[in-house]
C-alpha angles and dihedrals in degrees: 000000000000133000128205116223115227107210091203094062126078121245092255092052092049093050092047089056089047091052091053091049091052092051092050095047101040104035091242121168098205133011131189126185117196130187126208119243107189093179090073095021095239146108121251122206107231103169143005136176136214125352083046093152088078092058124073115253092226127070114297118211122182125184120244111266096043130099128342102307091048091051090053089053092047095049096035093219143086116285116197135167137177091193108074112158114120092355111167089216095069127092090226120359092192088056089055093052090047092055095039093248107166105161139039139179135192116200123190116228106223131180112185093331092314113121107220100168150321133261114208123187133183122198139187089215133055115283102228130179092266088062100035094052096057088042088056089053090050089050090056091051091047091050092051091048092049091048093048095048094045088048091052092048092046091048091048091050091046092047093052091049098056105018092103090049097050094042090060093048121110089213126079109257124184144154125230133182127231088268089060093247118143115250099171140358134183125234093264093062093040090054092048093050094039093234138121120235092254090051093049103043112097091014116127121250090232092066090071102033139055120266090250092049091047092050092051092046092048091054091052092049090051090049090055092049092050099042100031088219132112117265127201128193140164123238142162124237115238088207099068106350094251118150122234136182109212124199115202116198128182120247107213128201102233092211099050099022087225124137107249102174144346125252115213127198113186116195119197106232097168093116091044091053090048090053091048090052091048090051091051090051092046091052089057090057097039096106093050091047091049090048098050104028109126092233115087111246134178130179116218130191124228087266090054094251116149107247098171142352134186132235095262092057092048089050090057090051092047095047101043104036093078091046091054093044095238135108122266091248091053092050091049089051092051091052093048090047090054091048091050090061089057096039100100094048094039091202135148114275150144135256116207119189121186128208115271112230136165091215126067110237142140089266089065089077093052113107107227096184130029118179126187111207139190130186091235101187149298135278111207109223127182099283106356142039118252114208125220115212123190119206126193124197104228097162094116092041092053091049090050091049090050090051091049090049090050092051091044089066087078103043094138089075093054113103090207124073115277124181136173120209125195119230090265092052099261117149102231096163136024125161124227093268087066095058097092091044093051091050092048093048095041093240126145132199110258093028131100121262120234120285095259091060092043091054091055090047091053091048096052092046094049096043094038090227139123127249137194119213128184121212140159135240130171093348093308128109120228132192116210121199113208112211114180121215094199099182092054093039097232138105129226117216116205112193131201131184105236098170094117091047092053091047089052091051090050091048089051092052090048091050091052089051091050090048091056091048089049090051090050091050090049090054090050091052092048091049092049090050091050090051091051093048090047091054092048094049094045100045107023107035093034091053094048094048091048089054090052090053091052091048093051090048089054091050090052092053093048093050091053089056095053124090130016122225114336108127095220093055091051092051092047092049092048091053093048091049090053090048093050090049089055091049089048092053093046093050090048090052089048091053090051092048093049089053090050091052091049090051092049091051091052122342109236089211088065092064096035103044104013139239099310094054092045091053091050090051092050092049091053090049093048094049090059090067103036143047094227118128114230130203114187121186119182128186102182127172130198095281134107132209120224116258093260093053092045092052093047093053093043092047091052090048092049092048091048092053090048092051092048092051093048103040117005103068087209127173098193135034123191116197124190124185112184118180124183131166087263104041150006119220127187118189125183119189125183131179094219131127094286127207141247125268088242090063092047095049095046124084090228093100105073090190094060091041090052092050091051091050092049090051093048091050090066095033092250125150114247123197132173124186124183144150128192108270094008103083130240135277122201119190127185118183128182 
């Protein structure tokens, strides 16, 4: 006996119908159908039939260990008896005697070793094997129906709980059953597969993935069902080669504790894998990078022994040792000795080394080498930490700063603005050139500058670096050069009026813009001239040559009428006729060629019938000289592009075909022309050998450059995508 599950009914309504069916088919006096609620460790009465006045109308819950249904749960097997009087398993034995109930049976409802409920029946006749066996079959069907309905309700509840969460996720999230059919998917996956939710639900996973990928996924789903634990694995999509790490988690029915489906979250780790690969490659080259990096680096042990040094550090030793009058080894020792004094603190600092001289002179105070150092980081070796120290030769910079500081002692003579700000942002000096700026900005000597300027001041002091800031005053643009004097904890600001420079930059940008407009206008003039020449060749020369053909034909007819019988005249006429025929054929060929030239300059069909017709004509013409298979799909609407736009699209199409024929070695070309009231899109796909992005991005290919320029001339968007061995796609959208 089978039962159909109506998805519109609740579980209780379905089981009530099932109870009534069992009573009609098995001559049963009284039927009860219970479901298992493991959350509260009890049975819940869902349906009963006949003699219903003896059962409460509200929900009935009995604890496990009591009465017939509880005993079935406890023993996990069918309990049946044809001897009912005074049975302790009945609700009311006297009630059974009153209604002539002589037999009962309790059947567990199992689905794959999961108890989902109990079926209890009471009969006024003996329950023999011929009745119990079909009842057992009905119990199996009931169990499956309960499991399916509870699964649907649980899935619906689960879906409602986290639908808003998964829909906002940037990762594909979906639910599948054990049979690998989709039960739910978020918008990210639907967009990736190009399906709506209604189209995807109940579809098999294998329809969207390779056989190998499906087999691997199926094994992971089965692993989740068997272990009840989440499983993660990495895989590559056969659709676009992107790499994902998918986490499969069980969805458990809280009432039955059975796994009803698998939730899958697929995270795109393509970029992460690319970074990992780049890191692996960079590690291979680390030693070379360390060796030749422009910054001076040394690696010290915990005992301050030099373990390694790069080329830039050795160059400092080689260059400065002769200037200081010591050996390279001695200079290296001096630097290490200075670093040792800072080792425990591992802070930023400076090393200053003076020239060594036997004579006392002014030059003895001159610092020949000034190094700025940082303890950059640690390299963890087997049993100790190696320390990386970066050193920067700032000798020239320090001398320049000293010179600037020396010159800054006389800022009043500078025609440009010069200010000095204390470390807290107070203006404690400004020359006369600053007066108009201070008035315009509302600043006063002896007061703090606004927060923006103070933030810059703090940055240059802390980082011991310079900074250039542009600002305005009275319609002019000024550039201020921040120069920190770290030891004195103040910053000098050297201003310069750069208004003329900015105006020149703007003029240059405008001239470039005008140049592009001029180029566009030049192209328009050339196109207009081509159109005019095309019209002249097609209408004027063609008409004249046709007239000549008619005139020659008339001459031929007249000549055939002249003369009568002289043999010489006949021969002469025959030869002239042949000659005229030759002229006729040549002129006809000339007319055809002139029309071809006119068409090549600007296809008349483009203006008369539009872009779609012109493309079809070009495809037919191209197929006559190649073995390439074409597929052209056009979705036009009742719109028309202007002549300039038509020519731009057709020129790009013509150039694309030429490039494919010359370089692509393609067998198939797919062409799509989609026109809507809002846009026109032309897409050309070939299955040729493709090209690298470097080739596409460079200006080396005049064909690609020309297509880009045509698109820009009509403000259309031009895209080209290609990979070696995977063909090329060109898209133009206006």
